[in-house]
CSV table of C-alpha atoms and ligand atoms in Angstrom, one decimal:
chain,number,residue,atom,x,y,z
A,1,MET,CA,188.4,116.9,24.3
A,2,THR,CA,184.9,116.9,22.9
A,3,ASP,CA,186.0,119.4,20.2
A,4,LEU,CA,187.5,116.5,18.3
A,5,ASP,CA,184.0,115.3,17.4
A,6,GLY,CA,184.5,117.9,14.6
A,7,LEU,CA,186.8,115.3,13.0
A,8,ASP,CA,183.8,113.0,12.3
A,9,GLY,CA,183.3,112.7,8.6
A,10,PHE,CA,186.5,114.5,7.6
A,11,THR,CA,188.4,112.7,4.8
A,12,ILE,CA,191.5,113.3,2.7
A,13,GLU,CA,191.9,112.2,-0.9
A,14,VAL,CA,195.2,110.5,-1.8
A,15,PRO,CA,196.8,110.6,-5.3
A,16,SER,CA,197.5,107.5,-7.3
A,17,TRP,CA,200.9,109.0,-8.4
A,18,ALA,CA,202.2,109.0,-4.8
A,19,TYR,CA,202.7,105.2,-4.8
A,20,GLY,CA,204.6,104.9,-8.0
A,21,ASN,CA,208.3,105.6,-8.4
A,22,SER,CA,209.3,109.3,-8.4
A,23,GLY,CA,212.4,111.4,-8.1
A,24,THR,CA,214.0,114.4,-9.5
A,25,ARG,CA,215.5,115.1,-12.9
A,26,PHE,CA,218.7,113.7,-11.4
A,27,LYS,CA,217.5,110.3,-10.2
A,28,VAL,CA,214.4,108.2,-9.7
A,29,PHE,CA,214.9,105.7,-6.9
A,30,THR,CA,213.1,102.4,-7.2
A,31,ARG,CA,212.2,99.9,-4.5
A,32,PRO,CA,211.0,96.3,-4.7
A,33,GLY,CA,207.2,96.0,-4.5
A,34,GLY,CA,206.3,99.2,-6.3
A,35,PRO,CA,202.9,99.1,-8.0
A,36,ARG,CA,202.9,98.3,-11.7
A,37,ASN,CA,199.4,99.4,-12.7
A,38,PRO,CA,196.4,101.4,-11.4
A,39,TYR,CA,195.0,98.3,-9.7
A,40,GLU,CA,198.2,97.9,-7.6
A,41,LYS,CA,198.2,101.7,-6.9
A,42,LEU,CA,194.7,101.4,-5.6
A,43,SER,CA,195.6,98.5,-3.4
A,44,ASP,CA,198.5,100.5,-1.9
A,45,ALA,CA,196.2,103.6,-1.4
A,46,ALA,CA,193.7,101.4,0.4
A,47,GLN,CA,196.2,100.6,3.0
A,48,VAL,CA,196.3,104.2,4.0
A,49,ASN,CA,192.5,104.2,4.5
A,50,ARG,CA,192.5,100.8,6.3
A,51,LEU,CA,194.9,102.0,8.9
A,52,THR,CA,193.8,105.6,9.4
A,53,GLY,CA,190.1,105.6,8.4
A,54,LEU,CA,190.7,109.0,6.8
A,55,ALA,CA,191.4,108.4,3.1
A,56,ASP,CA,188.6,106.7,1.2
A,57,ARG,CA,189.1,108.3,-2.1
A,58,VAL,CA,192.0,108.1,-4.7
A,59,SER,CA,192.6,110.7,-7.4
A,60,LEU,CA,193.6,109.3,-10.8
A,61,HIS,CA,195.8,110.9,-13.5
A,62,ILE,CA,194.9,110.4,-17.2
A,63,PRO,CA,196.7,109.0,-19.2
A,64,TRP,CA,198.9,107.5,-16.4
A,65,ASP,CA,196.0,105.5,-15.0
A,66,LEU,CA,194.2,104.5,-18.1
A,67,VAL,CA,192.6,101.0,-18.0
A,68,ASP,CA,190.6,99.0,-20.5
A,69,ASP,CA,187.7,98.4,-18.3
A,70,TRP,CA,186.7,101.2,-15.9
A,71,SER,CA,183.8,99.2,-14.3
A,72,ASP,CA,186.4,96.5,-13.4
A,73,LEU,CA,188.7,99.1,-11.8
A,74,LYS,CA,185.7,100.6,-9.9
A,75,ALA,CA,184.8,97.1,-8.7
A,76,HIS,CA,188.4,96.6,-7.5
A,77,ALA,CA,188.2,99.9,-5.6
A,78,ASP,CA,184.8,98.9,-4.1
A,79,LYS,CA,186.3,95.7,-2.8
A,80,LEU,CA,189.2,97.6,-1.2
A,81,GLY,CA,186.8,100.1,0.5
A,82,VAL,CA,187.9,103.1,-1.6
A,83,ARG,CA,186.4,105.2,-4.3
A,84,ILE,CA,187.7,107.0,-7.4
A,85,GLY,CA,188.2,110.7,-6.6
A,86,ALA,CA,189.2,113.6,-8.8
A,87,ILE,CA,190.3,112.9,-12.4
A,88,ASN,CA,193.4,114.8,-13.3
A,89,SER,CA,194.0,115.8,-16.9
A,90,ASN,CA,197.5,115.8,-18.4
A,91,VAL,CA,198.4,118.3,-21.1
A,92,PHE,CA,202.1,118.6,-20.2
A,93,GLN,CA,203.7,115.4,-21.7
A,94,ASP,CA,203.2,115.6,-25.4
A,95,ASP,CA,205.4,117.3,-28.0
A,96,ASP,CA,202.3,119.1,-29.3
A,97,TYR,CA,202.1,121.1,-26.1
A,98,ARG,CA,205.5,122.8,-26.4
A,99,LEU,CA,203.8,126.2,-26.7
A,100,GLY,CA,200.8,125.4,-24.5
A,101,SER,CA,197.6,123.5,-24.5
A,102,LEU,CA,194.3,125.3,-23.9
A,103,CYS,CA,196.1,128.6,-24.6
A,104,ASN,CA,198.2,127.4,-27.6
A,105,PRO,CA,198.1,129.8,-30.6
A,106,ASP,CA,197.4,126.8,-32.9
A,107,PRO,CA,193.7,126.0,-32.9
A,108,ALA,CA,194.4,122.3,-33.8
A,109,ILE,CA,196.4,121.9,-30.6
A,110,ARG,CA,193.8,123.7,-28.5
A,111,ARG,CA,191.2,121.2,-30.0
A,112,LYS,CA,193.4,118.3,-29.0
A,113,ALA,CA,193.7,119.6,-25.4
A,114,ILE,CA,190.0,120.3,-25.2
A,115,ASP,CA,189.2,116.8,-26.5
A,116,HIS,CA,191.5,115.3,-23.9
A,117,HIS,CA,189.4,117.0,-21.2
A,118,LYS,CA,186.3,115.6,-22.8
A,119,GLN,CA,187.9,112.1,-22.5
A,120,CYS,CA,188.5,112.8,-18.8
A,121,LEU,CA,184.8,113.7,-18.4
A,122,ASP,CA,183.9,110.3,-19.9
A,123,VAL,CA,186.2,108.6,-17.4
A,124,MET,CA,184.3,110.5,-14.7
A,125,ARG,CA,181.0,109.2,-16.0
A,126,GLN,CA,182.4,105.6,-15.9
A,127,THR,CA,184.0,105.8,-12.5
A,128,GLY,CA,181.5,107.9,-10.6
A,129,SER,CA,184.0,110.7,-10.1
A,130,THR,CA,182.6,114.2,-9.9
A,131,ASP,CA,185.7,116.3,-10.0
A,132,LEU,CA,187.8,117.2,-13.1
A,133,LYS,CA,191.0,118.8,-12.0
A,134,ILE,CA,192.8,120.9,-14.5
A,135,TRP,CA,196.4,122.1,-14.1
A,136,LEU,CA,197.9,123.7,-17.1
A,137,PRO,CA,201.6,123.9,-17.9
A,138,ASP,CA,200.8,126.8,-20.2
A,139,GLY,CA,203.1,129.8,-20.1
A,140,LEU,CA,205.8,131.8,-21.8
A,141,ASN,CA,209.6,131.9,-21.4
A,142,TYR,CA,210.2,135.2,-23.2
A,143,ALA,CA,208.5,138.6,-23.2
A,144,GLY,CA,206.8,139.1,-26.6
A,145,GLN,CA,206.7,135.3,-27.3
A,146,ASP,CA,202.9,135.4,-27.5
A,147,SER,CA,200.1,137.8,-26.6
A,148,LEU,CA,199.4,137.6,-22.8
A,149,ARG,CA,195.9,138.9,-23.5
A,150,GLY,CA,195.3,136.7,-26.5
A,151,ARG,CA,196.2,133.6,-24.4
A,152,GLN,CA,193.6,134.6,-21.7
A,153,GLU,CA,190.9,134.9,-24.4
A,154,ARG,CA,191.8,131.4,-25.8
A,155,LEU,CA,191.9,130.0,-22.3
A,156,ALA,CA,188.4,131.4,-21.6
A,157,GLU,CA,187.1,129.9,-24.8
A,158,SER,CA,188.7,126.5,-24.2
A,159,LEU,CA,187.5,126.3,-20.6
A,160,ARG,CA,184.0,127.3,-21.7
A,161,GLU,CA,183.8,124.3,-24.1
A,162,ILE,CA,185.0,121.9,-21.4
A,163,TYR,CA,182.6,123.3,-18.8
A,164,ASP,CA,179.7,123.1,-21.2
A,165,ALA,CA,180.5,119.5,-22.0
A,166,SER,CA,180.4,118.6,-18.3
A,167,ASP,CA,177.4,117.2,-16.5
A,168,ASP,CA,175.3,118.9,-13.8
A,169,ASP,CA,176.9,116.9,-11.1
A,170,HIS,CA,180.5,117.5,-12.3
A,171,ARG,CA,182.8,120.2,-10.9
A,172,ILE,CA,185.7,121.8,-12.7
A,173,LEU,CA,188.6,122.3,-10.3
A,174,LEU,CA,191.0,124.9,-11.7
A,175,GLU,CA,194.5,125.0,-10.3
A,176,TYR,CA,197.1,127.8,-10.4
A,177,LYS,CA,200.8,127.9,-10.2
A,178,PHE,CA,203.0,131.0,-10.2
A,179,PHE,CA,205.9,129.5,-12.3
A,180,GLU,CA,207.1,126.3,-14.0
A,181,PRO,CA,207.4,124.8,-16.5
A,182,TYR,CA,207.7,128.2,-18.0
A,183,PHE,CA,209.3,131.1,-16.2
A,184,TYR,CA,208.5,134.5,-17.7
A,185,ALA,CA,204.7,134.1,-17.4
A,186,THR,CA,202.3,131.4,-16.5
A,187,ASP,CA,198.7,131.6,-17.9
A,188,ILE,CA,197.1,130.8,-14.6
A,189,PRO,CA,199.7,132.1,-12.2
A,190,ASP,CA,197.5,132.9,-9.2
A,191,TRP,CA,194.2,132.4,-7.4
A,192,GLY,CA,192.8,135.7,-8.8
A,193,THR,CA,193.2,134.5,-12.4
A,194,SER,CA,191.8,131.1,-11.6
A,195,LEU,CA,188.9,132.7,-9.7
A,196,LEU,CA,188.1,135.1,-12.6
A,197,HIS,CA,187.9,132.1,-15.0
A,198,CYS,CA,185.7,130.2,-12.6
A,199,LEU,CA,183.4,133.1,-12.0
A,200,ALA,CA,183.0,133.5,-15.8
A,201,LEU,CA,182.3,129.8,-16.3
A,202,GLY,CA,179.6,129.2,-13.7
A,203,GLU,CA,179.0,127.9,-10.2
A,204,ARG,CA,180.4,124.4,-10.8
A,205,ALA,CA,183.9,125.9,-11.4
A,206,THR,CA,186.1,126.3,-8.4
A,207,VAL,CA,189.7,127.0,-7.5
A,208,VAL,CA,192.3,124.4,-6.4
A,209,LEU,CA,194.9,125.7,-4.0
A,210,ASP,CA,198.1,123.7,-4.2
A,211,THR,CA,200.1,124.8,-1.1
A,212,GLY,CA,203.4,124.5,-3.1
A,213,HIS,CA,202.4,126.9,-5.8
A,214,HIS,CA,203.1,130.2,-4.2
A,215,ALA,CA,206.0,132.6,-3.8
A,216,PRO,CA,207.9,132.3,-0.6
A,217,GLY,CA,206.3,134.2,2.2
A,218,THR,CA,202.8,134.2,0.6
A,219,ASN,CA,200.0,134.3,3.2
A,220,ILE,CA,198.2,131.2,2.0
A,221,GLU,CA,195.5,131.3,4.8
A,222,PHE,CA,194.4,134.7,3.4
A,223,ILE,CA,193.8,133.1,0.1
A,224,VAL,CA,191.9,130.3,1.7
A,225,MET,CA,189.7,132.8,3.6
A,226,GLN,CA,189.0,134.8,0.4
A,227,LEU,CA,188.1,131.8,-1.7
A,228,LEU,CA,185.8,130.5,1.1
A,229,ARG,CA,184.1,133.9,1.2
A,230,GLN,CA,183.3,133.6,-2.5
A,231,GLY,CA,182.2,129.9,-2.1
A,232,ARG,CA,184.9,129.0,-4.7
A,233,LEU,CA,187.4,127.0,-2.7
A,234,GLY,CA,186.9,123.6,-4.5
A,235,ALA,CA,190.0,121.7,-3.3
A,236,PHE,CA,193.4,121.7,-1.8
A,237,ASP,CA,196.5,120.0,-3.2
A,238,PHE,CA,198.4,119.6,0.1
A,239,ASN,CA,202.2,119.2,0.2
A,240,SER,CA,205.1,121.1,1.7
A,241,ARG,CA,207.7,123.2,0.1
A,242,TYR,CA,211.0,124.9,1.0
A,243,TYR,CA,212.2,126.4,-2.3
A,244,ALA,CA,209.8,125.6,-5.1
A,245,ASP,CA,207.1,123.1,-5.9
A,246,ASP,CA,208.9,120.5,-3.7
A,247,ASP,CA,205.9,118.1,-3.1
A,248,LEU,CA,207.2,117.1,0.3
A,249,ILE,CA,205.0,115.7,3.1
A,250,VAL,CA,202.2,118.2,4.1
A,251,GLY,CA,202.9,119.7,7.5
A,252,SER,CA,206.5,118.6,7.5
A,253,ALA,CA,208.1,121.9,6.6
A,254,ASP,CA,205.8,124.3,8.4
A,255,PRO,CA,203.1,122.7,10.6
A,256,PHE,CA,202.1,126.1,11.9
A,257,GLN,CA,201.2,127.2,8.4
A,258,LEU,CA,199.0,124.1,8.0
A,259,PHE,CA,197.4,124.9,11.3
A,260,ARG,CA,196.7,128.5,10.2
A,261,ILE,CA,195.1,127.2,7.0
A,262,MET,CA,193.0,124.7,8.9
A,263,SER,CA,191.9,127.4,11.3
A,264,GLU,CA,190.4,129.5,8.5
A,265,ILE,CA,188.7,126.3,7.3
A,266,VAL,CA,187.3,125.6,10.8
A,267,ALA,CA,186.2,129.2,11.3
A,268,VAL,CA,183.5,128.7,8.7
A,269,GLY,CA,182.9,125.0,9.2
A,270,ALA,CA,184.4,124.1,5.8
A,271,HIS,CA,186.0,120.9,7.2
A,272,ARG,CA,182.6,119.3,7.2
A,273,PRO,CA,181.9,117.1,4.2
A,274,GLU,CA,178.9,119.2,3.1
A,275,SER,CA,181.2,122.2,2.5
A,276,GLY,CA,182.3,120.6,-0.8
A,277,VAL,CA,186.0,121.4,-0.2
A,278,ASN,CA,188.0,118.4,-1.4
A,279,PHE,CA,191.1,118.0,0.8
A,280,MET,CA,193.6,116.2,-1.5
A,281,LEU,CA,197.3,115.4,-1.3
A,282,ASP,CA,199.5,116.2,-4.3
A,283,GLN,CA,202.9,114.7,-3.2
A,284,CYS,CA,205.7,112.5,-4.2
A,285,HIS,CA,207.8,110.4,-1.9
A,286,ASN,CA,211.3,110.3,-3.5
A,287,ILE,CA,213.5,109.0,-0.7
A,288,GLU,CA,211.0,107.8,2.0
A,289,GLU,CA,208.7,104.8,1.8
A,290,LYS,CA,205.6,105.7,0.0
A,291,ILE,CA,202.7,104.1,1.9
A,292,PRO,CA,204.0,105.2,5.3
A,293,GLY,CA,204.7,108.6,3.7
A,294,GLN,CA,201.1,108.9,2.7
A,295,ILE,CA,199.9,107.7,6.2
A,296,ARG,CA,202.1,110.4,7.8
A,297,SER,CA,200.6,113.0,5.5
A,298,VAL,CA,197.0,112.2,6.3
A,299,LEU,CA,197.8,112.1,10.0
A,300,ASN,CA,199.5,115.5,9.7
A,301,VAL,CA,196.4,117.0,8.2
A,302,GLU,CA,194.2,115.4,10.8
A,303,ALA,CA,196.4,116.7,13.6
A,304,ALA,CA,196.3,120.3,12.2
A,305,LEU,CA,192.5,120.1,11.9
A,306,ALA,CA,192.3,118.7,15.5
A,307,LYS,CA,194.3,121.7,16.8
A,308,ALA,CA,192.3,124.1,14.7
A,309,LEU,CA,189.1,122.7,16.3
A,310,LEU,CA,190.6,123.5,19.7
A,311,VAL,CA,190.7,127.3,19.0
A,312,ASP,CA,188.4,128.8,21.5
A,313,GLN,CA,186.2,130.8,19.1
A,314,GLU,CA,184.4,132.8,21.7
A,315,ALA,CA,187.5,133.8,23.5
A,316,ILE,CA,189.3,134.8,20.3
A,317,ALA,CA,186.3,136.8,19.1
A,318,ALA,CA,186.1,138.6,22.5
A,319,ALA,CA,189.8,139.4,22.4
A,320,GLN,CA,189.5,140.7,18.8
A,321,ARG,CA,186.5,142.9,19.7
A,322,ALA,CA,188.4,144.3,22.7
A,323,GLY,CA,191.5,145.1,20.5
A,324,ASP,CA,193.5,142.8,22.7
A,325,VAL,CA,196.3,142.0,20.2
A,326,LEU,CA,198.4,139.6,22.3
A,327,GLY,CA,195.4,138.1,24.0
A,328,ALA,CA,193.8,137.1,20.6
A,329,HIS,CA,197.1,135.8,19.4
A,330,GLN,CA,197.5,133.7,22.6
A,331,VAL,CA,194.1,132.0,22.1
A,332,LEU,CA,195.3,130.8,18.7
A,333,MET,CA,198.7,129.7,20.0
A,334,ASP,CA,197.2,127.8,22.9
A,335,ALA,CA,195.4,125.6,20.4
A,336,PHE,CA,198.4,125.2,18.2
A,337,GLU,CA,200.6,124.3,21.2
A,338,THR,CA,198.2,121.7,22.5
A,339,ASP,CA,199.6,118.1,22.2
A,340,VAL,CA,196.8,116.2,20.4
A,341,ARG,CA,198.7,113.0,19.8
A,342,SER,CA,197.3,110.8,22.5
A,343,ALA,CA,193.8,112.2,22.1
A,344,LEU,CA,193.9,111.2,18.4
A,345,ALA,CA,195.4,107.8,19.2
A,346,ASP,CA,192.5,107.2,21.7
A,347,ARG,CA,190.0,108.3,19.1
A,348,ARG,CA,191.5,105.9,16.6
A,349,GLU,CA,191.4,103.0,19.1
A,350,ALA,CA,187.8,103.8,19.9
A,351,ARG,CA,187.0,103.4,16.1
A,352,GLY,CA,188.8,100.1,15.9
A,353,LEU,CA,191.9,101.5,14.2
A,354,PRO,CA,195.5,101.1,15.3
A,355,ARG,CA,196.8,103.8,17.7
A,356,ASP,CA,199.9,104.2,15.6
A,357,PRO,CA,199.1,103.6,11.9
A,358,VAL,CA,202.7,103.8,10.6
A,359,LYS,CA,203.9,101.2,13.0
A,360,ALA,CA,200.8,99.0,12.2
A,361,PHE,CA,201.7,99.2,8.5
A,362,GLN,CA,205.3,98.2,9.2
A,363,ALA,CA,204.1,95.3,11.3
A,364,SER,CA,201.5,94.2,8.8
A,365,GLY,CA,203.9,92.6,6.3
A,366,TYR,CA,202.2,94.3,3.4
A,367,ALA,CA,205.4,95.7,2.0
A,368,GLU,CA,207.2,92.4,2.1
A,369,THR,CA,204.3,90.6,0.5
A,370,ALA,CA,204.1,93.2,-2.3
A,371,ALA,CA,207.8,92.8,-2.9
A,372,ALA,CA,207.5,89.0,-3.1
A,373,GLN,CA,204.4,89.1,-5.4
A,374,ARG,CA,205.1,92.0,-7.7
A,375,VAL,CA,207.8,90.4,-9.8
A,376,GLY,CA,208.1,91.0,-13.5
A,377,GLY,CA,206.4,93.9,-15.4
A,378,THR,CA,207.4,97.5,-15.1
A,379,GLN,CA,206.9,99.6,-12.0
A,380,ALA,CA,204.8,102.7,-12.4
A,381,SER,CA,206.6,106.0,-12.3
A,382,TRP,CA,205.5,109.5,-12.0
A,383,GLY,CA,205.0,110.5,-15.5
A,384,ALA,CA,204.2,107.1,-17.0
B,1,RM4,C1,201.6,120.3,-11.1
B,1,RM4,C2,200.3,120.4,-10.3
B,1,RM4,C3,199.3,119.4,-10.6
B,1,RM4,C4,200.0,118.0,-10.8
B,1,RM4,C5,201.1,118.1,-11.8
B,1,RM4,C6,201.7,116.8,-12.0
B,1,RM4,O1,202.6,121.1,-10.6
B,1,RM4,O2,200.6,120.5,-8.9
B,1,RM4,O3,198.3,119.3,-9.6
B,1,RM4,O4,199.0,117.1,-11.3
B,1,RM4,O5,202.1,119.0,-11.2
B,2,MN,MN1,198.9,120.2,-7.6
């Protein structure tokens, strides 16, 4: 299967918040050995890379991952063989943001939210990160609560100030979400709104597609194709959903959807590092073990990419030209139904990696050592 050479150089960015405790509004389950600070989160994240060779970057969340000395955290990451990836801003956990952040009717609160993003740009300068990821909680619960149009104008102005404060090697990644935490209207509900703001800002502004942020039944691969056409697909936040923004393991609910997404990526070569698409995870592991959960996730993305690389591009193009509906569909399904597991295990072995990274993690004793050593202090939680 020489097509798997297309995997060379492909990487996935893991989120620091996947390793801390998380749960629902009903219960947060804890386990011994959970990381207590950004240093320990990076150590956990580095296990995923050590065993899969696929995940050499870690996204941070500000203020959850604030440290006193960024060069020290960076040195810690270097030692572990990972780098700091996207910096995620947070304008959803402060009383001031009850009526929104960058769209808030109060200019003083907009100022506070803009300044927070400038602080994130400074963190990027100190950590060597190039991506500022913005997800806004802004929205309305009631019709008439605020001017829909006025909020867009404020958003455009606020984003302009953040964009202008960023450096030439910085990218602004603008995420959308169709509902939550507000339910009547969200200020960036869809890819079209995100794209319009990005186009107005300039070429360093691109869209983040979080796979959990769509209405049921949405054809996500269409959105992927359209953003790629415009050169504005900056990043993915991968996860799986059944009902809402469930943040489950990518490829667990619907591996076929993940394959269809990766097929659109492969069709234009966007899996290659030079495409600039940042393949990130945005997940939480509420009931399963976290490091194995992350390993499973990156392996699921790798498997979907491997299958997408197997699509016979000439055969599918010929069938499409000939109007052979079922023939074209069959070419796609042949790739999806190929069992790539042993080919991927062989490839890992050839690169000096364990054939089964989850098993290797369980045999490594890392979890037991962490549980024995990480006593005292407070475990990190999603949201803290
Ligand atoms: C949002 C969105 C963002 C994430 C926050 C915590 O729903 O997915 O990417 O940072 O949640
Ligand atoms: Mn997200």
